[in-house]
CSV table of C-alpha atoms and ligand atoms in Angstrom, one decimal:
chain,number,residue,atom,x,y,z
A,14,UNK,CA,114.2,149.9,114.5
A,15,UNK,CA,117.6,151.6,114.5
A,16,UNK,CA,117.9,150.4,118.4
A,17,UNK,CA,119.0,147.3,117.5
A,18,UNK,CA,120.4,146.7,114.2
A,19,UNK,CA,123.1,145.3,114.0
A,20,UNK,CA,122.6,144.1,110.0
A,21,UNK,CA,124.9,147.1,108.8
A,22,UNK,CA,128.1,146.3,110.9
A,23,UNK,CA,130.6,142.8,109.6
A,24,UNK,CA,132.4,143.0,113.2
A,25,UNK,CA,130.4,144.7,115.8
A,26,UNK,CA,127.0,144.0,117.2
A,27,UNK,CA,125.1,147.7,118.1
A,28,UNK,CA,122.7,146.4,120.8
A,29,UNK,CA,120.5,148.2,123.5
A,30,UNK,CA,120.3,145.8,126.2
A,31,UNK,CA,118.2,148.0,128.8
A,32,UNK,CA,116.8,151.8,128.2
A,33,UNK,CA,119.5,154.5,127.7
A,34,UNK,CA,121.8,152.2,127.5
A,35,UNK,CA,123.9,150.9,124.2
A,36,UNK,CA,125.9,147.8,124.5
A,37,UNK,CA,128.6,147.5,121.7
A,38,UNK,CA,130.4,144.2,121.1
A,39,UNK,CA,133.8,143.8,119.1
A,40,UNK,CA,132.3,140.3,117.5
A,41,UNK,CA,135.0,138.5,115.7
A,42,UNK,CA,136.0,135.5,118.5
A,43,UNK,CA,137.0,133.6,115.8
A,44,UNK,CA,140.1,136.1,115.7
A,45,UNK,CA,140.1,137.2,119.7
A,46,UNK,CA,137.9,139.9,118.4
A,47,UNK,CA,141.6,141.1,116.7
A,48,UNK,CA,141.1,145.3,115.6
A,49,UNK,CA,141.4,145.8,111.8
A,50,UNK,CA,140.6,148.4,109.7
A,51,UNK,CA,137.1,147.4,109.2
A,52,UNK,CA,136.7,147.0,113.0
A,53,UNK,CA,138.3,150.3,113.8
A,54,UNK,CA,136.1,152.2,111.6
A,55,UNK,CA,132.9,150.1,112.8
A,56,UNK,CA,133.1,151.1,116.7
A,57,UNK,CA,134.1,154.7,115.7
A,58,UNK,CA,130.7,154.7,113.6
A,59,UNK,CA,129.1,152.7,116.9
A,60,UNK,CA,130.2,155.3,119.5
A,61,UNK,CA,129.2,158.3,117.3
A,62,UNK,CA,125.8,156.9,116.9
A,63,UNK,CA,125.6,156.4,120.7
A,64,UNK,CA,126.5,159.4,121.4
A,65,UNK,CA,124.5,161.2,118.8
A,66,UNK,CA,121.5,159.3,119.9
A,67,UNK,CA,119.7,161.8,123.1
A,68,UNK,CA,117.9,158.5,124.4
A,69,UNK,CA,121.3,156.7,124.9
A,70,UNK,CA,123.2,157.8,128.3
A,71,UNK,CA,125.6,155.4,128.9
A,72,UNK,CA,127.7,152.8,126.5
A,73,UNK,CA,129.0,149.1,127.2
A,74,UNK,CA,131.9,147.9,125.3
A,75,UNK,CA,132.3,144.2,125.6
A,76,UNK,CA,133.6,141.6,123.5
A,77,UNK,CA,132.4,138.1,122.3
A,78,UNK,CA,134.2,134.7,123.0
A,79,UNK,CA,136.6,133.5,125.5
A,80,UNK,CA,138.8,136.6,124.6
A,81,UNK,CA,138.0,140.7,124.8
A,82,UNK,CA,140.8,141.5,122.7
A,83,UNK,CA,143.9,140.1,120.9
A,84,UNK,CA,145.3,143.6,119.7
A,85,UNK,CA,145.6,145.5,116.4
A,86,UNK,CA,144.9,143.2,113.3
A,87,UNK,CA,146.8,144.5,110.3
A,88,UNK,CA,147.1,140.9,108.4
A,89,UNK,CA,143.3,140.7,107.6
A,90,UNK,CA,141.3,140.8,104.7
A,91,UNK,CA,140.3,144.3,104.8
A,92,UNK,CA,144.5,145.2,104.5
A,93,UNK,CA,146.4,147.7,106.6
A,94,UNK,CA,144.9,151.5,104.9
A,95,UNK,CA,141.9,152.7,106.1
A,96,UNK,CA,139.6,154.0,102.8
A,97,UNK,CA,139.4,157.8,102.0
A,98,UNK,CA,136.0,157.6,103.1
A,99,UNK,CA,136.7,156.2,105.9
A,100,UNK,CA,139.3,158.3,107.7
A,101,UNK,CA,138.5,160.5,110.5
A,102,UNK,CA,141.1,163.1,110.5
A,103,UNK,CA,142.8,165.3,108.5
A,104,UNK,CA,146.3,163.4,108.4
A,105,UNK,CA,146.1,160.7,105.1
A,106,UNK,CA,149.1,159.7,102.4
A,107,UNK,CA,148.8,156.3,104.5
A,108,UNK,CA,150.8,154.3,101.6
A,109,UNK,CA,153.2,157.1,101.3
A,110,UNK,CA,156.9,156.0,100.7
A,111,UNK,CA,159.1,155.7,103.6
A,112,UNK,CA,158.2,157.0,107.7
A,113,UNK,CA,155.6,159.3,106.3
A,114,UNK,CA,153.0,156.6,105.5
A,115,UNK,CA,153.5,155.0,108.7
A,116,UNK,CA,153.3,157.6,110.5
A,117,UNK,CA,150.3,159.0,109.5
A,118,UNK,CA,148.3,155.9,109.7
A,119,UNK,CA,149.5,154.7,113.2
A,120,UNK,CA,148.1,158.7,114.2
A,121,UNK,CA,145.2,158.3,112.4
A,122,UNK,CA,144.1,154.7,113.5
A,123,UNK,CA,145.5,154.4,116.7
A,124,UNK,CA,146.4,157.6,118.3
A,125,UNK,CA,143.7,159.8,117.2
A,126,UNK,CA,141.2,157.4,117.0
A,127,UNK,CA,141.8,156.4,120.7
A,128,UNK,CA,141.5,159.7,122.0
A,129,UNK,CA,138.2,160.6,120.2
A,130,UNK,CA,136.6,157.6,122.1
A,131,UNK,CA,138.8,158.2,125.3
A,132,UNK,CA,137.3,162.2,125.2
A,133,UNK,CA,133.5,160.9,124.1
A,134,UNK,CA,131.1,163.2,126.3
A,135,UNK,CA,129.1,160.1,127.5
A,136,UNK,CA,130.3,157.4,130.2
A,137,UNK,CA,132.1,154.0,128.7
A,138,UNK,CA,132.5,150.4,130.5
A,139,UNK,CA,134.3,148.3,129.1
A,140,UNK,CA,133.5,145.1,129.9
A,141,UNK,CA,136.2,142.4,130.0
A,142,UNK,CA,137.0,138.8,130.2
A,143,UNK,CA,139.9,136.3,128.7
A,144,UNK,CA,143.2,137.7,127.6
A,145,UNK,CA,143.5,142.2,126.3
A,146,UNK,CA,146.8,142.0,124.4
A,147,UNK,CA,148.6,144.9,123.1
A,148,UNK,CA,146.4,147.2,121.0
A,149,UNK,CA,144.0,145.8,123.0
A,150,UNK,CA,144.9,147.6,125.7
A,151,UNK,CA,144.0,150.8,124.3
A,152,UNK,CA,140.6,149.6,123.7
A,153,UNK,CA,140.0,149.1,127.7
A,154,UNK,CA,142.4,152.0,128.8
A,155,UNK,CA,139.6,154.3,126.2
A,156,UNK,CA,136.8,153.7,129.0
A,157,UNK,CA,136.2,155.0,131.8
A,158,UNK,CA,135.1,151.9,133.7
A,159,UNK,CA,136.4,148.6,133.7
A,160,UNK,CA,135.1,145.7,135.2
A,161,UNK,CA,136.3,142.1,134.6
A,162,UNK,CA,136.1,139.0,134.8
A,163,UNK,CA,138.4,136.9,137.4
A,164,UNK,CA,140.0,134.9,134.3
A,165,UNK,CA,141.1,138.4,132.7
A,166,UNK,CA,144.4,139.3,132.4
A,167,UNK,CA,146.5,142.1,130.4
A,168,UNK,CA,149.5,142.4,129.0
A,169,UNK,CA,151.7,144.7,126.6
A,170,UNK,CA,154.4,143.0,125.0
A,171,UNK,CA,155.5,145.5,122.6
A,172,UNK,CA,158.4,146.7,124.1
A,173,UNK,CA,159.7,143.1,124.7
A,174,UNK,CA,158.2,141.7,121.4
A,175,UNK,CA,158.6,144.4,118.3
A,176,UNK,CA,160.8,147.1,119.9
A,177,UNK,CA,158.5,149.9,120.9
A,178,UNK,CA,158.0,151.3,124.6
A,179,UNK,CA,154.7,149.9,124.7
A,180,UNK,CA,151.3,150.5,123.0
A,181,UNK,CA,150.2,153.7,120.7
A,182,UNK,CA,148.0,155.5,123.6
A,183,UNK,CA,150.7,155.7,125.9
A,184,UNK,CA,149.5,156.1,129.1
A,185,UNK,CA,151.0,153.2,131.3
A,186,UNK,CA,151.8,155.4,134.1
A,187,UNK,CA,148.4,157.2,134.3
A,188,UNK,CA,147.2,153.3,134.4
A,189,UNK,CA,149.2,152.3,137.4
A,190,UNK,CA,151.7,153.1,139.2
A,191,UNK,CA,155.8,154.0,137.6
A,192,UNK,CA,157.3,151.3,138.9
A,193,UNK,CA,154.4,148.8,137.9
A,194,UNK,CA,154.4,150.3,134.7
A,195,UNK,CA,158.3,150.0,134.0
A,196,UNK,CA,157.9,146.3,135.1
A,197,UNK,CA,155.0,145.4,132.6
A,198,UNK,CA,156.6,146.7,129.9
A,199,UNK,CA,160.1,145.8,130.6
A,200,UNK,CA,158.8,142.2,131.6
A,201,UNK,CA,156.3,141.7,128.8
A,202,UNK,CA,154.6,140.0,131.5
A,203,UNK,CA,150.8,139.3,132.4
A,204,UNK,CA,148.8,141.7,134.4
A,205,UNK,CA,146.0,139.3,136.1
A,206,UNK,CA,142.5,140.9,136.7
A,207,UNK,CA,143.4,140.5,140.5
A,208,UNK,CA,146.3,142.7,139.8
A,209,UNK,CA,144.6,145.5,137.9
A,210,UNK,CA,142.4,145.7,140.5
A,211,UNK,CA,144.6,146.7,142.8
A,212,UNK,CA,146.6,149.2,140.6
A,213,UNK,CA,143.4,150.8,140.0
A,214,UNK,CA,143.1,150.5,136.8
A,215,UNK,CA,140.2,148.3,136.7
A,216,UNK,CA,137.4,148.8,139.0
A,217,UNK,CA,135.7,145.5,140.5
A,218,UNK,CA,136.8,141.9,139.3
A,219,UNK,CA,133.5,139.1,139.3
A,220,UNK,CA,133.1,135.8,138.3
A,221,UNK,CA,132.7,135.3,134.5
A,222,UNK,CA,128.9,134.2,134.7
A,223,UNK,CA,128.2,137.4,136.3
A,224,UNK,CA,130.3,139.4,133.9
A,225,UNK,CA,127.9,141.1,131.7
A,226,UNK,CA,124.8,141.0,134.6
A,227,UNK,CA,127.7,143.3,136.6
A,228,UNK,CA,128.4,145.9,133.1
A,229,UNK,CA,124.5,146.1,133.0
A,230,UNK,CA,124.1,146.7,135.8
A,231,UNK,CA,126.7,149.5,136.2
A,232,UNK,CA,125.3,151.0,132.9
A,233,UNK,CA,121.8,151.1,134.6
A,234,UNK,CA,122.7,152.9,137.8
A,235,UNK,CA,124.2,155.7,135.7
A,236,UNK,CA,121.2,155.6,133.2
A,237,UNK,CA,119.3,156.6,136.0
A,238,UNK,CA,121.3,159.5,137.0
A,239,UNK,CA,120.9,163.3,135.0
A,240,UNK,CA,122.9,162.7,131.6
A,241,UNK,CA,124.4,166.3,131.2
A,242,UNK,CA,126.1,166.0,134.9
A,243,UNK,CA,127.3,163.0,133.9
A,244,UNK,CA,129.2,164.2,131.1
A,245,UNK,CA,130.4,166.9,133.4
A,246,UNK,CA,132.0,164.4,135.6
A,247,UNK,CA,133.5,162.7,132.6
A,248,UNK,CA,135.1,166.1,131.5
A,249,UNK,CA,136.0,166.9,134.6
A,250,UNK,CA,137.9,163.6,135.6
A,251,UNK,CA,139.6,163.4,131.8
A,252,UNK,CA,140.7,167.2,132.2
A,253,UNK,CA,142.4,166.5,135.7
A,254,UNK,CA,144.1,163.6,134.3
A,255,UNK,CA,145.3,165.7,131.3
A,256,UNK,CA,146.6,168.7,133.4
A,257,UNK,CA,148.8,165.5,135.6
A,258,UNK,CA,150.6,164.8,132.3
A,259,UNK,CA,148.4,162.4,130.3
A,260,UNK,CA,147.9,164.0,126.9
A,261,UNK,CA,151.7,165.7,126.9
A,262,UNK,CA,153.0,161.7,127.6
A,263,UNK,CA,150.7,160.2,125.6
A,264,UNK,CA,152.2,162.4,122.5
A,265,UNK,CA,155.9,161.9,123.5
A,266,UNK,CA,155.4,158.4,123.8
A,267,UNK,CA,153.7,158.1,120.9
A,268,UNK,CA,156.8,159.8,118.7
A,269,UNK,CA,159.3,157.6,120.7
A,270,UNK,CA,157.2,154.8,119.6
A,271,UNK,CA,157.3,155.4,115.7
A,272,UNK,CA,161.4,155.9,116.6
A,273,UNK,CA,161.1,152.3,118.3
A,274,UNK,CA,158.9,151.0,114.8
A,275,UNK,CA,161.9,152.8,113.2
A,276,UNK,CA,164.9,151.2,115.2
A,277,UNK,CA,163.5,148.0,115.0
A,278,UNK,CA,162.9,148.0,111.1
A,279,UNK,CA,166.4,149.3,110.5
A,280,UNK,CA,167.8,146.2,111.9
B,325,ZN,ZN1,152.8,151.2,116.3
């Protein structure tokens, strides 16, 4: 049964925990479920399956282990460059000499990659406990509904930590507000689940034991509803966000983040 196999993924776990629902789990907690290239290429393959399959309607993105997500994971086995095979869009020369390598692999694996799962036609909760660090954050940002556990908490130290003005999809102030976006980067600080909350950018907070019962749940009572108008609303939603500014700052903040990558390997 293709439903629930979960023999040809190393890091993920395809599951279908109730009808019309998949349930997709980032399952390396030995490494806070940290995103490779192997990873990366593993939940695209997961979504596109979900959303290829017409008895699938809604999608769960959790993670196993005391942490959802520890952020991009470039030091593993499976190295920094995606295979030829693997790659998704057209941009490649990934271990080009110079900016041009680098470039092209942070659009390919991050950027583009994120937005392909941000813009997938069917709806997305993630569903979140423990610490979402860095790339991380573009994981949970990608769905369309968060709930999470009370011991969750976010952060984005990259502007603090390696230079840049904060992670690859950059869409802090489309998250929460300017202010509280210009603080969380300019702090490095943690973001507790309490606190997402009330930004808006998760949507309930519960107690861990009743983390994934909550998701489930969720996922169910949009099952239920027509699948086609849910998609609709998806679109709908993700084009108004767009038409405030999200996609156009997303891309500049992208470039000023290779200049910040730049910057800080000059020095
Ligand atoms: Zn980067």
């Amino acid at each position: 049964d293709m439903a629930t196999n979960g023999q040809e993924f190393q890091q993920i776990i395809y599951e279908e925990p109730a009808p019309k629902v998949a349930r997709i789990v980032m399952n390396r907690p030995g490494r806070a479920n940290a995103q490779g290239i192997t990873m990366t290429y593993e939940l695209d393959e997961a979504f596109k399956r979900a959303c290829h399959d017409d008895n699938i309607n809604v999608i769960i993105l959790a993670g196993a282990g005391d942490h959802w997500n520890a952020g991009h994971d470039l030091s593993g086995e499976d190295g920094p460059m995606p295979a030829p095979e693997q790659v998704v869009g057209l941009w490649g020369e990934y271990d080009g000499k110079g900016w041009e390598g680098y470039y092209s692999r942070e659009r390919e694996i991050y950027l583009e990659i994120s937005e392909r799962w941000r813009n997938a036609p069917k709806p997305v909760i993630a569903e979140i406990q423990g610490s979402v660090i860095s790339g991380g954050i573009i994981l949970a940002w990608m769905c369309d509904l968060i709930v999470c556990s009370e011991d969750a908490r976010f952060r984005d130290p990259t502007a603090v930590e390696m230079g840049i003005c904060g992670v690859e999809l950059w869409q802090h102030p489309y998250e929460m507000s300017a202010r509280q976006a210009k603080e969380w980067l300019m702090t490095g600080g943690w973001m507790s689940a309490q606190d997402a909350k009330d930004r808006g950018m998760v949507n309930h907070v519960v107690p861990l034991e009743q983390l994934s019962a909550k998701a489930l749940d969720m996922a169910k009572t949009i099952a239920a509803n027509n699948k086609f108008t849910m998609k609709m609303v998806k679109q709908a939603v993700n084009f108004a966000q767009d038409q405030m500014g999200r996609k156009a700052s997303v891309d500049f903040g992208f470039h000023l983040h290779q200049i910040g990558h730049m910057q800080a390997m000059m020095n």
